[in-house]
Amino acid sequence: MAPPVSAAEKSWASSPAVREVMRANRSRDTRPERRLRSAVHALGLRYRVARRPLADVRRTADLVFTKAKVAVFVDGCYWHGCPEPAHYRPSQRNSDFWQEKIATNQERDRETNRLLREAGWRVIRVWEHEDMLEAAARIDELVRGYSYSPNGAAAHRRRRGLESRLEQRA
């Protein structure tokens, strides 16, 4: 009988060190997600965390506003291929694998957006490098039915109010 094979031996990772780094990546409660949730909560909005907006579709949104039918995804610049070159640096090692992986992630994101919109949901995608206060204001306006204008007076007033509430918490 053959000896048992360890998880590291059957892993696709190029080395045990790479495998450990990959295992340490979180699928939820990342720092950008927590910052966004804090900003959205400070605006008085309540939401569900890490939920499937559509029960029969295996896609999990980071924040879900069920009554307003708004799904929010916080996308990592590396994992989702941020269009800004300063934020997405393609891997030098095993580059073919990673290019295919990122392209598959982007295609799945587009499909998720389409499926949710077809079911009557509104989708917001936030890049991890975005200003989370501005992202929270966008979410607030969509959930409460405001029209979003990033340079509008209402957005500036809400941002100032949000900044002061967050400073009081700290």
Short mmCIF file of C-alpha atoms in Angstrom, two decimals:
data_model
loop_
_atom_site.label_atom_id
_atom_site.label_comp_id
_atom_site.label_asym_id
_atom_site.label_seq_id
_atom_site.Cartn_x
_atom_site.Cartn_y
_atom_site.Cartn_z
CA MET A 1 0.00 0.00 0.00
CA ALA A 2 1.30 3.47 -0.93
CA PRO A 3 2.10 5.92 1.88
CA PRO A 4 -0.46 8.72 2.41
CA VAL A 5 0.15 11.92 0.43
CA SER A 6 0.23 15.17 2.41
CA ALA A 7 -1.80 18.21 1.34
CA ALA A 8 1.41 20.10 0.51
CA GLU A 9 2.56 17.31 -1.81
CA LYS A 10 -0.64 17.33 -3.87
CA SER A 11 -0.96 21.13 -3.89
CA TRP A 12 -0.79 23.15 -7.12
CA ALA A 13 1.40 25.75 -5.34
CA SER A 14 4.93 26.14 -6.64
CA SER A 15 6.42 25.75 -3.16
CA PRO A 16 5.36 25.15 0.45
CA ALA A 17 5.99 28.85 1.20
CA VAL A 18 3.66 29.92 -1.63
CA ARG A 19 1.05 27.47 -0.37
CA GLU A 20 1.16 29.02 3.12
CA VAL A 21 0.83 32.54 1.73
CA MET A 22 -2.16 31.48 -0.36
CA ARG A 23 -3.83 29.75 2.58
CA ALA A 24 -3.50 32.96 4.63
CA ASN A 25 -5.59 34.97 2.15
CA ARG A 26 -8.99 35.69 3.64
CA SER A 27 -12.22 35.25 1.73
CA ARG A 28 -14.16 37.60 4.01
CA ASP A 29 -13.58 40.21 6.72
CA THR A 30 -10.63 41.71 4.87
CA ARG A 31 -9.36 45.12 5.97
CA PRO A 32 -11.05 46.97 3.04
CA GLU A 33 -14.35 45.17 3.76
CA ARG A 34 -14.19 46.08 7.45
CA ARG A 35 -13.42 49.74 6.63
CA LEU A 36 -16.34 49.88 4.21
CA ARG A 37 -18.72 48.20 6.66
CA SER A 38 -17.71 50.66 9.36
CA ALA A 39 -18.35 53.63 7.08
CA VAL A 40 -21.71 52.25 5.87
CA HIS A 41 -22.78 51.44 9.43
CA ALA A 42 -21.87 54.97 10.55
CA LEU A 43 -24.34 56.27 7.95
CA GLY A 44 -27.07 54.32 9.72
CA LEU A 45 -27.46 51.59 7.11
CA ARG A 46 -27.88 47.96 8.17
CA TYR A 47 -26.93 45.05 5.97
CA ARG A 48 -26.12 41.36 5.81
CA VAL A 49 -22.50 40.23 5.55
CA ALA A 50 -21.19 37.54 3.19
CA ARG A 51 -24.58 36.45 1.87
CA ARG A 52 -25.87 35.08 -1.40
CA PRO A 53 -28.26 37.61 -2.92
CA LEU A 54 -29.75 34.80 -5.04
CA ALA A 55 -30.10 31.52 -3.16
CA ASP A 56 -29.73 29.37 -6.27
CA VAL A 57 -26.61 31.15 -7.57
CA ARG A 58 -23.33 30.32 -5.87
CA ARG A 59 -22.08 33.90 -5.54
CA THR A 60 -21.53 35.67 -2.22
CA ALA A 61 -21.72 39.45 -1.92
CA ASP A 62 -19.71 41.22 0.78
CA LEU A 63 -22.65 43.40 1.86
CA VAL A 64 -26.28 42.71 1.00
CA PHE A 65 -29.17 45.13 1.46
CA THR A 66 -32.09 42.74 1.02
CA LYS A 67 -35.01 45.21 1.05
CA ALA A 68 -33.31 47.60 -1.38
CA LYS A 69 -31.97 44.67 -3.45
CA VAL A 70 -28.43 46.05 -3.51
CA ALA A 71 -25.39 43.76 -3.53
CA VAL A 72 -21.93 45.19 -2.77
CA PHE A 73 -18.67 43.47 -3.68
CA VAL A 74 -15.28 44.67 -2.43
CA ASP A 75 -12.83 43.54 -5.10
CA GLY A 76 -9.14 43.07 -4.41
CA CYS A 77 -6.93 44.78 -6.99
CA TYR A 78 -4.81 41.68 -7.59
CA TRP A 79 -7.53 39.02 -7.56
CA HIS A 80 -9.91 40.93 -9.81
CA GLY A 81 -7.36 42.63 -12.11
CA CYS A 82 -7.75 46.30 -11.27
CA PRO A 83 -7.63 48.38 -14.48
CA GLU A 84 -5.27 50.89 -12.85
CA PRO A 85 -1.66 49.74 -13.46
CA ALA A 86 -0.50 51.11 -10.10
CA HIS A 87 -2.83 48.68 -8.31
CA TYR A 88 -2.57 45.51 -10.37
CA ARG A 89 0.86 44.04 -10.95
CA PRO A 90 0.76 40.71 -12.79
CA SER A 91 2.64 37.88 -11.17
CA GLN A 92 6.11 37.14 -12.53
CA ARG A 93 6.07 33.54 -11.34
CA ASN A 94 3.72 31.06 -12.91
CA SER A 95 2.33 33.94 -14.97
CA ASP A 96 0.23 31.83 -17.36
CA PHE A 97 -1.65 30.27 -14.44
CA TRP A 98 -2.29 33.67 -12.80
CA GLN A 99 -3.34 35.42 -16.01
CA GLU A 100 -5.91 32.68 -16.61
CA LYS A 101 -7.03 32.80 -12.95
CA ILE A 102 -7.53 36.61 -13.00
CA ALA A 103 -9.33 36.44 -16.38
CA THR A 104 -11.65 33.74 -14.98
CA ASN A 105 -12.36 35.90 -11.92
CA GLN A 106 -13.19 38.90 -14.14
CA GLU A 107 -15.51 36.80 -16.31
CA ARG A 108 -17.27 35.45 -13.20
CA ASP A 109 -17.67 39.05 -11.91
CA ARG A 110 -19.33 40.08 -15.20
CA GLU A 111 -21.60 37.02 -15.09
CA THR A 112 -22.51 37.75 -11.45
CA ASN A 113 -23.39 41.35 -12.32
CA ARG A 114 -25.57 40.15 -15.22
CA LEU A 115 -27.38 37.48 -13.17
CA LEU A 116 -28.10 39.88 -10.33
CA ARG A 117 -29.33 42.65 -12.64
CA GLU A 118 -31.59 40.20 -14.46
CA ALA A 119 -33.09 39.29 -11.07
CA GLY A 120 -33.77 42.96 -10.26
CA TRP A 121 -30.73 43.60 -8.05
CA ARG A 122 -28.43 46.59 -8.25
CA VAL A 123 -24.71 45.85 -8.01
CA ILE A 124 -21.95 48.04 -6.63
CA ARG A 125 -18.32 47.01 -7.03
CA VAL A 126 -15.75 48.75 -4.86
CA TRP A 127 -12.00 48.38 -5.48
CA GLU A 128 -9.94 47.83 -2.35
CA HIS A 129 -7.91 51.00 -3.05
CA GLU A 130 -10.98 53.26 -3.29
CA ASP A 131 -11.80 55.82 -0.63
CA MET A 132 -14.23 53.89 1.54
CA LEU A 133 -16.04 57.05 2.67
CA GLU A 134 -16.87 57.87 -0.95
CA ALA A 135 -17.88 54.26 -1.58
CA ALA A 136 -20.12 54.35 1.51
CA ALA A 137 -21.75 57.55 0.20
CA ARG A 138 -22.41 55.83 -3.16
CA ILE A 139 -23.97 52.87 -1.36
CA ASP A 140 -26.05 55.16 0.87
CA GLU A 141 -27.41 57.03 -2.13
CA LEU A 142 -28.32 53.84 -3.99
CA VAL A 143 -29.91 52.11 -0.98
CA ARG A 144 -31.91 55.18 0.06
CA GLY A 145 -32.76 56.20 -3.50
CA TYR A 146 -30.66 59.35 -3.84
CA SER A 147 -29.08 60.24 -7.15
CA TYR A 148 -25.31 59.99 -6.87
CA SER A 149 -23.10 62.93 -7.77
CA PRO A 150 -19.58 62.55 -6.34
CA ASN A 151 -19.00 66.32 -6.46
CA GLY A 152 -22.48 67.41 -5.43
CA ALA A 153 -23.16 69.48 -2.34
CA ALA A 154 -25.20 66.71 -0.72
CA ALA A 155 -22.33 64.25 -1.12
CA HIS A 156 -19.91 66.71 0.50
CA ARG A 157 -22.26 67.32 3.45
CA ARG A 158 -22.75 63.58 4.01
CA ARG A 159 -19.01 62.97 3.74
CA ARG A 160 -18.22 65.67 6.33
CA GLY A 161 -20.88 64.24 8.65
CA LEU A 162 -19.57 60.71 8.15
CA GLU A 163 -15.96 61.77 8.78
CA SER A 164 -16.92 63.47 12.05
CA ARG A 165 -18.92 60.42 13.21
CA LEU A 166 -16.00 58.12 12.45
CA GLU A 167 -13.59 60.46 14.29
CA GLN A 168 -15.88 60.42 17.35
CA ARG A 169 -15.75 56.59 17.36
CA ALA A 170 -11.95 56.50 17.31
#
